[in-house]
Amino acid sequence: MMSEEIEIEISPLGCEYSLDGKTVQVEIYRGTEEPGWILEVVDELGNSTVWEDPLETDQAALDQFHATVKEEGLDSLIGPFED
């Protein structure tokens, strides 16, 4: 069985974002053969939130992140803490 490696393009718009003492990593990327950008947010514990639908541009992905934080709060992107 042959496996094909997918080349990934990482957007320079990805960043670390902090609010009220909480920090997440905003990752924006796409396969080089794919038209849409993937938005993924990773919290300090490694929990990941990935948007299902690719976005047209990396800027649109970053804008979507900011809109989500504004509408739902940063806590909506932070996974549960394990005891």
PDB file of C-alpha atoms in Angstrom:
ATOM      1  CA  MET A   1       0.000   0.000   0.000  1.00  0.00           C
ATOM      2  CA  MET A   2       1.441   3.344  -1.031  1.00  0.00           C
ATOM      3  CA  SER A   3       1.022   6.391   1.135  1.00  0.00           C
ATOM      4  CA  GLU A   4       1.081   9.833  -0.327  1.00  0.00           C
ATOM      5  CA  GLU A   5       2.570  12.642   1.734  1.00  0.00           C
ATOM      6  CA  ILE A   6       0.569  15.829   1.648  1.00  0.00           C
ATOM      7  CA  GLU A   7       2.537  19.050   1.554  1.00  0.00           C
ATOM      8  CA  ILE A   8       1.226  21.651   3.973  1.00  0.00           C
ATOM      9  CA  GLU A   9       1.401  25.419   3.578  1.00  0.00           C
ATOM     10  CA  ILE A  10       1.316  27.252   6.900  1.00  0.00           C
ATOM     11  CA  SER A  11      -0.064  30.775   6.968  1.00  0.00           C
ATOM     12  CA  PRO A  12       2.049  33.531   8.515  1.00  0.00           C
ATOM     13  CA  LEU A  13      -1.200  34.759  10.138  1.00  0.00           C
ATOM     14  CA  GLY A  14      -1.162  31.936  12.678  1.00  0.00           C
ATOM     15  CA  CYS A  15      -0.376  33.277  16.142  1.00  0.00           C
ATOM     16  CA  GLU A  16      -0.546  32.880  19.868  1.00  0.00           C
ATOM     17  CA  TYR A  17      -3.594  34.630  21.325  1.00  0.00           C
ATOM     18  CA  SER A  18      -4.090  35.499  24.998  1.00  0.00           C
ATOM     19  CA  LEU A  19      -7.125  36.895  26.806  1.00  0.00           C
ATOM     20  CA  ASP A  20      -7.893  37.052  30.534  1.00  0.00           C
ATOM     21  CA  GLY A  21      -4.882  34.901  31.440  1.00  0.00           C
ATOM     22  CA  LYS A  22      -5.737  32.151  28.932  1.00  0.00           C
ATOM     23  CA  THR A  23      -3.689  31.425  25.839  1.00  0.00           C
ATOM     24  CA  VAL A  24      -4.392  29.466  22.664  1.00  0.00           C
ATOM     25  CA  GLN A  25      -2.391  28.811  19.530  1.00  0.00           C
ATOM     26  CA  VAL A  26      -4.181  29.814  16.317  1.00  0.00           C
ATOM     27  CA  GLU A  27      -3.043  27.619  13.427  1.00  0.00           C
ATOM     28  CA  ILE A  28      -4.025  28.320   9.835  1.00  0.00           C
ATOM     29  CA  TYR A  29      -2.890  25.933   7.101  1.00  0.00           C
ATOM     30  CA  ARG A  30      -3.843  24.123   3.912  1.00  0.00           C
ATOM     31  CA  GLY A  31      -2.643  21.350   1.679  1.00  0.00           C
ATOM     32  CA  THR A  32      -0.695  22.895  -1.182  1.00  0.00           C
ATOM     33  CA  GLU A  33      -3.113  21.247  -3.634  1.00  0.00           C
ATOM     34  CA  GLU A  34      -6.207  22.463  -1.730  1.00  0.00           C
ATOM     35  CA  PRO A  35      -7.977  25.792  -2.296  1.00  0.00           C
ATOM     36  CA  GLY A  36      -9.314  26.340   1.243  1.00  0.00           C
ATOM     37  CA  TRP A  37      -7.585  27.181   4.523  1.00  0.00           C
ATOM     38  CA  ILE A  38      -8.108  25.178   7.712  1.00  0.00           C
ATOM     39  CA  LEU A  39      -8.528  26.993  11.021  1.00  0.00           C
ATOM     40  CA  GLU A  40      -7.405  25.118  14.125  1.00  0.00           C
ATOM     41  CA  VAL A  41      -7.159  26.416  17.686  1.00  0.00           C
ATOM     42  CA  VAL A  42      -5.073  24.503  20.226  1.00  0.00           C
ATOM     43  CA  ASP A  43      -5.359  25.278  23.934  1.00  0.00           C
ATOM     44  CA  GLU A  44      -2.636  25.019  26.587  1.00  0.00           C
ATOM     45  CA  LEU A  45      -3.525  21.366  27.287  1.00  0.00           C
ATOM     46  CA  GLY A  46      -3.303  20.333  23.640  1.00  0.00           C
ATOM     47  CA  ASN A  47      -7.085  20.217  23.072  1.00  0.00           C
ATOM     48  CA  SER A  48      -7.840  21.102  19.467  1.00  0.00           C
ATOM     49  CA  THR A  49     -10.829  22.788  17.821  1.00  0.00           C
ATOM     50  CA  VAL A  50     -10.890  22.504  14.027  1.00  0.00           C
ATOM     51  CA  TRP A  51     -13.453  24.241  11.828  1.00  0.00           C
ATOM     52  CA  GLU A  52     -15.152  21.714   9.542  1.00  0.00           C
ATOM     53  CA  ASP A  53     -15.377  23.929   6.471  1.00  0.00           C
ATOM     54  CA  PRO A  54     -12.240  25.368   4.887  1.00  0.00           C
ATOM     55  CA  LEU A  55     -12.150  29.141   4.492  1.00  0.00           C
ATOM     56  CA  GLU A  56     -11.388  30.939   1.253  1.00  0.00           C
ATOM     57  CA  THR A  57      -8.316  32.840   2.492  1.00  0.00           C
ATOM     58  CA  ASP A  58      -6.008  32.705   5.484  1.00  0.00           C
ATOM     59  CA  GLN A  59      -7.239  36.191   6.436  1.00  0.00           C
ATOM     60  CA  ALA A  60     -10.831  34.894   6.405  1.00  0.00           C
ATOM     61  CA  ALA A  61      -9.717  32.118   8.768  1.00  0.00           C
ATOM     62  CA  LEU A  62      -8.150  34.620  11.181  1.00  0.00           C
ATOM     63  CA  ASP A  63     -11.254  36.818  10.951  1.00  0.00           C
ATOM     64  CA  GLN A  64     -13.418  33.782  11.769  1.00  0.00           C
ATOM     65  CA  PHE A  65     -11.299  33.098  14.866  1.00  0.00           C
ATOM     66  CA  HIS A  66     -11.734  36.682  16.088  1.00  0.00           C
ATOM     67  CA  ALA A  67     -15.495  36.607  15.347  1.00  0.00           C
ATOM     68  CA  THR A  68     -15.851  33.379  17.342  1.00  0.00           C
ATOM     69  CA  VAL A  69     -13.978  34.847  20.314  1.00  0.00           C
ATOM     70  CA  LYS A  70     -16.142  37.988  20.151  1.00  0.00           C
ATOM     71  CA  GLU A  71     -19.437  36.053  19.862  1.00  0.00           C
ATOM     72  CA  GLU A  72     -18.772  32.982  22.041  1.00  0.00           C
ATOM     73  CA  GLY A  73     -15.758  33.903  24.162  1.00  0.00           C
ATOM     74  CA  LEU A  74     -12.327  32.317  24.284  1.00  0.00           C
ATOM     75  CA  ASP A  75     -13.562  29.663  26.727  1.00  0.00           C
ATOM     76  CA  SER A  76     -15.627  28.153  23.898  1.00  0.00           C
ATOM     77  CA  LEU A  77     -12.320  27.138  22.298  1.00  0.00           C
ATOM     78  CA  ILE A  78     -10.715  25.716  25.413  1.00  0.00           C
ATOM     79  CA  GLY A  79     -11.227  22.044  26.166  1.00  0.00           C
ATOM     80  CA  PRO A  80     -12.027  20.521  29.529  1.00  0.00           C
ATOM     81  CA  PHE A  81      -9.344  20.390  32.175  1.00  0.00           C
ATOM     82  CA  GLU A  82      -8.480  16.900  33.360  1.00  0.00           C
ATOM     83  CA  ASP A  83      -8.160  16.280  37.120  1.00  0.00           C
TER      84      ASP A  83
END
